[in-house]
Coordinates of C-alpha atoms and ligand atoms in Angstrom, one line a residue:
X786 CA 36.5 -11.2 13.3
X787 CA 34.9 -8.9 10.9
X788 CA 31.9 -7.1 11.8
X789 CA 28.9 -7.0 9.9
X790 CA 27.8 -5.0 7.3
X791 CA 24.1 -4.4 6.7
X792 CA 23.4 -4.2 10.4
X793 CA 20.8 -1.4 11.0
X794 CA 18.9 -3.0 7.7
X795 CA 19.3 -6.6 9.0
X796 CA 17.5 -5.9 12.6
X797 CA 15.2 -3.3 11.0
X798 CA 14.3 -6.6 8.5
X799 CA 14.5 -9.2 11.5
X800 CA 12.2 -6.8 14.0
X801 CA 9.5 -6.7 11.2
X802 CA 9.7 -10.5 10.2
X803 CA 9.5 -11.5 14.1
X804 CA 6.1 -9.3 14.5
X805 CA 4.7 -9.8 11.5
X806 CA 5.9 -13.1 9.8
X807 CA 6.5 -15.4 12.1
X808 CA 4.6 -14.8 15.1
X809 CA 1.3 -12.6 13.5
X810 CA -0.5 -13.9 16.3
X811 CA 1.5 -13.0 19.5
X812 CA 1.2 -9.6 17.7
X813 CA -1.5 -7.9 18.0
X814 CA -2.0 -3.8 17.9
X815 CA -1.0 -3.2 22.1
X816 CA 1.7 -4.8 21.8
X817 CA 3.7 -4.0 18.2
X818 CA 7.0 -2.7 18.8
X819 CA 8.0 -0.1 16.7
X820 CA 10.9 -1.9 14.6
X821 CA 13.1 1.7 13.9
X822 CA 12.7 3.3 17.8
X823 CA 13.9 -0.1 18.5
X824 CA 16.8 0.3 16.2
X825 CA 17.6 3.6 17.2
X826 CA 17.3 2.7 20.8
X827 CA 19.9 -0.3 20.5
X828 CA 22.3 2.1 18.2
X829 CA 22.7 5.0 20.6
X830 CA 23.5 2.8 23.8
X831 CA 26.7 1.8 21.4
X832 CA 27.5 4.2 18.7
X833 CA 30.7 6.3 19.1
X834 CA 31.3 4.6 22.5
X835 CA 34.6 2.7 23.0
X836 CA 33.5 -0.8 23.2
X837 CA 35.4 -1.9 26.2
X838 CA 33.7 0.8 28.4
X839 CA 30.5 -0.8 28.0
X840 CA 29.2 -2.3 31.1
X841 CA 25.7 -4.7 31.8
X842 CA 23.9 -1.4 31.7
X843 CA 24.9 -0.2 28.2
X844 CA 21.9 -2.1 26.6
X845 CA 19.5 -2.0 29.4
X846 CA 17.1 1.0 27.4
X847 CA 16.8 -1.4 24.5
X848 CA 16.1 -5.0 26.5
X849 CA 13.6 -2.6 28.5
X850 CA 11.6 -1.8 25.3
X851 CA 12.1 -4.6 23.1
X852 CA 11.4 -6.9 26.6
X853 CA 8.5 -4.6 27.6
X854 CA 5.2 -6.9 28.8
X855 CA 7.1 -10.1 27.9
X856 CA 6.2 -13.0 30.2
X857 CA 7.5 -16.6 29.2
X858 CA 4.9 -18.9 31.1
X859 CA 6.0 -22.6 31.4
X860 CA 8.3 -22.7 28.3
X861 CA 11.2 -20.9 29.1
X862 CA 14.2 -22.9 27.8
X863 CA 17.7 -22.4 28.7
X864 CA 20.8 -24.4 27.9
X865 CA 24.8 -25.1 28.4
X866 CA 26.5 -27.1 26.7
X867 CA 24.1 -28.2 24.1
X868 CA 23.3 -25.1 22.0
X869 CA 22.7 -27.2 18.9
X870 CA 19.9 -30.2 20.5
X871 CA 18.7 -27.4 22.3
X872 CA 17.6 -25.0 20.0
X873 CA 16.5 -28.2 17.3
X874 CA 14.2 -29.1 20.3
X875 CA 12.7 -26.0 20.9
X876 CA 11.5 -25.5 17.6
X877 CA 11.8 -21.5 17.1
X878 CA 9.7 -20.9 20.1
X879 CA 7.1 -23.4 19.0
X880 CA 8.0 -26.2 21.9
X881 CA 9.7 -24.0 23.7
X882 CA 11.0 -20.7 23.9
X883 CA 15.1 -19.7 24.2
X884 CA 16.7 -16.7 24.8
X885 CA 17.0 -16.6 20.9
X886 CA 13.4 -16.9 20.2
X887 CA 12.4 -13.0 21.9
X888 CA 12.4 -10.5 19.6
X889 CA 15.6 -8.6 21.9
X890 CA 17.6 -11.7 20.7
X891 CA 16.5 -12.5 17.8
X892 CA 17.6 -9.2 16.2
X893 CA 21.1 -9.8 16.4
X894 CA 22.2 -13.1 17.1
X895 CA 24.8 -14.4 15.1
X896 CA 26.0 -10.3 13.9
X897 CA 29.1 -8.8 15.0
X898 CA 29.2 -4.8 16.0
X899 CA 30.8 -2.7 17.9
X900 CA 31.1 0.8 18.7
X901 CA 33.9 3.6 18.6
X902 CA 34.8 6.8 19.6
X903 CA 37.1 7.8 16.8
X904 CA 35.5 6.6 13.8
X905 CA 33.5 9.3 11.5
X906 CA 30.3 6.1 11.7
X907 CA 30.8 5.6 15.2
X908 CA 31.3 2.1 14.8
X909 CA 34.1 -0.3 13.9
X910 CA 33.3 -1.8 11.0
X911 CA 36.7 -3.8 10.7
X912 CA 36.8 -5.7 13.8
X913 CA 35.8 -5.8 17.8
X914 CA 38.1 -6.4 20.9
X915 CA 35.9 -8.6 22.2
X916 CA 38.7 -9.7 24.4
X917 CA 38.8 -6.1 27.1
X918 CA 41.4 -7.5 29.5
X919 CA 40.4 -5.1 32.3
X920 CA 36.9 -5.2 32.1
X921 CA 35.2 -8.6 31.4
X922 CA 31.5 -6.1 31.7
X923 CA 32.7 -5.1 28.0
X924 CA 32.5 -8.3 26.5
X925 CA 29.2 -9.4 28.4
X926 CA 27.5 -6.1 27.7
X927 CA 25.1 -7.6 25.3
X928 CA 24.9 -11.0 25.8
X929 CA 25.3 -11.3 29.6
X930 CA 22.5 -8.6 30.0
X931 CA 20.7 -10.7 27.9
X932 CA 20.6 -13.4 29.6
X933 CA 19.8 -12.0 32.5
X934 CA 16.8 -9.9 31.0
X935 CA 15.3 -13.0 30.2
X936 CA 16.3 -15.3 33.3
X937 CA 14.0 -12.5 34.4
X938 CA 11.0 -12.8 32.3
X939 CA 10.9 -16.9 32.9
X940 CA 8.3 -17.5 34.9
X941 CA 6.1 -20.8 35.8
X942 CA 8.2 -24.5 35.2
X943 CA 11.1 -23.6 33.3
X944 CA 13.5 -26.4 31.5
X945 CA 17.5 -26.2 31.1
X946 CA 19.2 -29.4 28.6
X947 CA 23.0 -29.8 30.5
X948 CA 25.6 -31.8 29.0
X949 CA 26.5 -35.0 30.8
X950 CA 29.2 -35.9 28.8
X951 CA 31.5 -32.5 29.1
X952 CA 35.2 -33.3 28.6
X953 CA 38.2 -31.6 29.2
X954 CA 37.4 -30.9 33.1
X955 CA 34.3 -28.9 32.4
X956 CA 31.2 -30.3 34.3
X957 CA 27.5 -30.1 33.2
X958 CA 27.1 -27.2 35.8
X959 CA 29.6 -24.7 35.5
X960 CA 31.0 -21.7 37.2
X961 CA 31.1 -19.1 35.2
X962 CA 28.6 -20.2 32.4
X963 CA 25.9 -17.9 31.6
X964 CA 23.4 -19.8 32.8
X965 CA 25.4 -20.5 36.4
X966 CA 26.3 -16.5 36.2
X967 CA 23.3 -14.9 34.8
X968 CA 20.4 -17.1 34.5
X969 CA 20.1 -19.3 37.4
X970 CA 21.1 -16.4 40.1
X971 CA 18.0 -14.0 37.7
X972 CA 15.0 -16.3 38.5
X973 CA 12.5 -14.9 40.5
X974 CA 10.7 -16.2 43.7
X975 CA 8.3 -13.7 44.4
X976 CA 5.1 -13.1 42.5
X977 CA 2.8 -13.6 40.1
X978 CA 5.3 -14.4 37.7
X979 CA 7.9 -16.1 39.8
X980 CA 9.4 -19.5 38.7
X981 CA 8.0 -22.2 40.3
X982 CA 9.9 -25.6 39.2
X983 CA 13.7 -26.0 37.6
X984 CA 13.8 -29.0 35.6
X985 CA 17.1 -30.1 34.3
X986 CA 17.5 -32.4 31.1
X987 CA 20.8 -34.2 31.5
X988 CA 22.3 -35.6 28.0
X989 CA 24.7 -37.9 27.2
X990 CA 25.7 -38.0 23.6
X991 CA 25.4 -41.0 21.9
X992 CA 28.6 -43.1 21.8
X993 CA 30.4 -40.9 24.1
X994 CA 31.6 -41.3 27.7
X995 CA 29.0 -40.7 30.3
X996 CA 30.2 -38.2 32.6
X997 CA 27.6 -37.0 35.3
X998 CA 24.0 -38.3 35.7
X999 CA 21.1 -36.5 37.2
X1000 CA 22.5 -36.1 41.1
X1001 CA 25.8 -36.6 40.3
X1002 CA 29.2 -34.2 40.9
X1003 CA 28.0 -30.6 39.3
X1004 CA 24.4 -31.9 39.4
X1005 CA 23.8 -32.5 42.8
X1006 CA 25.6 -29.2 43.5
X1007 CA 22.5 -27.6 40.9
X1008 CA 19.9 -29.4 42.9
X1009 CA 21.6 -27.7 46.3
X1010 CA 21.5 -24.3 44.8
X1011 CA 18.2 -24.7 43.4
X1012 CA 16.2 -25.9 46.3
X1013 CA 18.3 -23.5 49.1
X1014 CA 16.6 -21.1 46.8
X1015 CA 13.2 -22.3 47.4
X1016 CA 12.3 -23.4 44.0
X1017 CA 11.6 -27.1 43.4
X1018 CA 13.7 -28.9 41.3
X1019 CA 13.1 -33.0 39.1
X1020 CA 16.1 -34.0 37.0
X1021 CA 15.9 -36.7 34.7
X1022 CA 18.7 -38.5 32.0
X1023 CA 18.3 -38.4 28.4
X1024 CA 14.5 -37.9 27.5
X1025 CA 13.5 -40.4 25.0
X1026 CA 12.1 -37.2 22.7
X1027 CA 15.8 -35.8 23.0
X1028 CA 17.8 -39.1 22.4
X1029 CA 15.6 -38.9 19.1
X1030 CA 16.7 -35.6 17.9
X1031 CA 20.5 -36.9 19.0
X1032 CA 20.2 -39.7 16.7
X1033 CA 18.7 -37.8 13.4
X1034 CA 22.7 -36.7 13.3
X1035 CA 24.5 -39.6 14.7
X1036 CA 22.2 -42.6 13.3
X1037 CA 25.4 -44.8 13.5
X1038 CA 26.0 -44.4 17.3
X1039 CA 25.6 -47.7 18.9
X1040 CA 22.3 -46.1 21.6
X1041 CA 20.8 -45.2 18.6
X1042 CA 20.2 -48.8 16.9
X1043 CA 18.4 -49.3 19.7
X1044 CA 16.0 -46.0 19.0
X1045 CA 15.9 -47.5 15.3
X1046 CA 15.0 -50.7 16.1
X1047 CA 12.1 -49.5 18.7
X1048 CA 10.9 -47.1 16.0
X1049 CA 10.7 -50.1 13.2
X1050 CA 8.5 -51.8 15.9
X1051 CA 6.4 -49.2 16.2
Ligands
N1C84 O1 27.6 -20.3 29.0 P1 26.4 -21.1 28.8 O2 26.6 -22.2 27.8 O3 25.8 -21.7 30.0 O4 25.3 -20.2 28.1 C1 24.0 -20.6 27.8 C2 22.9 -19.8 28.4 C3 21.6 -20.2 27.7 O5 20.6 -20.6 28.6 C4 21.2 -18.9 26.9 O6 20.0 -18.4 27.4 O7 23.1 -18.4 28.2 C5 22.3 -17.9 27.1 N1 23.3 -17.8 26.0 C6 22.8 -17.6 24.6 O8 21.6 -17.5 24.4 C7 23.8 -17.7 23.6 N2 23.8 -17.8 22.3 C8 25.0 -17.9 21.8 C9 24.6 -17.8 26.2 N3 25.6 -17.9 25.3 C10 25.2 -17.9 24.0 N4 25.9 -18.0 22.8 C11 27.3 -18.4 22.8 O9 27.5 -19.6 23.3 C12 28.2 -17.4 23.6 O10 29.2 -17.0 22.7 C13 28.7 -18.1 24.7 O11 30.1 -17.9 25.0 C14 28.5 -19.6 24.4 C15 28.0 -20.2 25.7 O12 27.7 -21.5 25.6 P2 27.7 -22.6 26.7 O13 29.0 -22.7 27.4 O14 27.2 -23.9 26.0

């Protein structure tokens, strides 16, 4: 995978947009970050280092800043398996807010870096590992502390959309997902700003086979995890407002006459 070019311009350009485009009014003069220390913050935890000695402290300097006074009240969404309804749902932060919707994220997702020792830029501009076979902390450096940073910052009722209708042997709650690995064990129960109530949004996509309902298999496994850990939990199958945004892509699904015909009746 190539890596991309344009990147210290691209998050300089993002970090202004995201203050002073498209949220002006979460951005007021205590809490403007400044766009280039953030840049130069995120650029010296990687440049010239060899990207599969990065560990989930690498980045930590630049989530700290970028991250800094960031509390996500009642709207923190998180997701697996259903990036795509997910993020259509949330609305760029104005439903809801994802991992992808803070300025730390927002920056870079969807680019391709990485650093390296031997190069005269200090990074590779040709292609990243990506793959470090004896040390999986390489790979998650960015992302996985990412996700935690912000399973951090959730506080309040936060929401997670799981797919019910997983195939291949995967299950709606997953080992090893981010949000089983990083997010879920990263909410916090003490506080001011701990998180009070988990609420899971189970999906099934239209048409397809329906896996695992709401205390089902990996469900009911969720619900044990989440209230041995104190927090309460309500699950519910296929919110009407989600089966909605389902069907604006898959208006030929059978489940989604029905949501045509109720609409027309409307
Ligand atoms: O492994 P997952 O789901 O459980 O990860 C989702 C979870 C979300 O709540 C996000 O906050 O973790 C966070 N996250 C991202 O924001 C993200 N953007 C893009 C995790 N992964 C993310 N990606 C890519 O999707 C990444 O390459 C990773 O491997 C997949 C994980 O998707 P999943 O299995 O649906």
């Amino acid at each position: 995978n190539g890596t991309t070019c344009g990147l210290k311009e691209i998050m300089i350009g993002r970090c202004y947009e995201y203050q002073f485009v498209k949220y002006p009014s979460a951005t007021n003069q205590h809490n403007i970050k400044n766009c280039t220390a953030l840049y130069e913050t995120f650029e010296s935890a990687v440049r010239y280092k060899s990207h599969c000695n990065m560990n989930m402290s690498t980045y930590k300097d630049y989530f700290d800043l970028a991250l800094a006074g960031v509390h996500v009240i009642n709207r923190a969404m998180f997701w697996s398996g259903t990036y795509a309804v997910t993020h259509a749902y949330s609305g760029s932060g104005l439903n809801y807010i994802t991992l992808e919707d803070t300025l730390a994220a927002a920056m870079v997702n969807g680019l391709v870096w990485c650093g390296n020792e031997n190069h005269t830029e200090g990074f590779d501009f040709n292609s990243c590992p990506n793959n470090c076979k004896d040390n999986r902390w390489a790979d998650l450096a960015f992302w996985g502390l990412a996700s935690k940073t912000f399973a951090q910052l959730a506080a309040g009722e936060i929401f997670v959309i799981l797919n019910g209708s997983q195939l291949h042997g995967r299950s709606a709650f997953r080992n090893n997902s981010y949000f089983s690995d990083f997010e879920l064990p990263n909410f916090r129960r003490h506080g001011e700003y701990r998180v009070t109530k988990i609420n899971a949004l189970v999906l099934h996509s239209p048409d397809e086979k329906v896996m695992e309902r709401c205390g089902e298999k990996s469900l009911r496994l969720l619900e044990d995890l989440i209230t041995n850990n104190g927090f309460e939990y309500a699950c519910k199958d296929d919110p009407e407002e989600l089966i909605l945004i389902m069907c604006g892509n898959q208006w030929e699904a059978r489940e989604c006459q029905i949501a045509r015909r109720v609409l027309r009746q409307a």
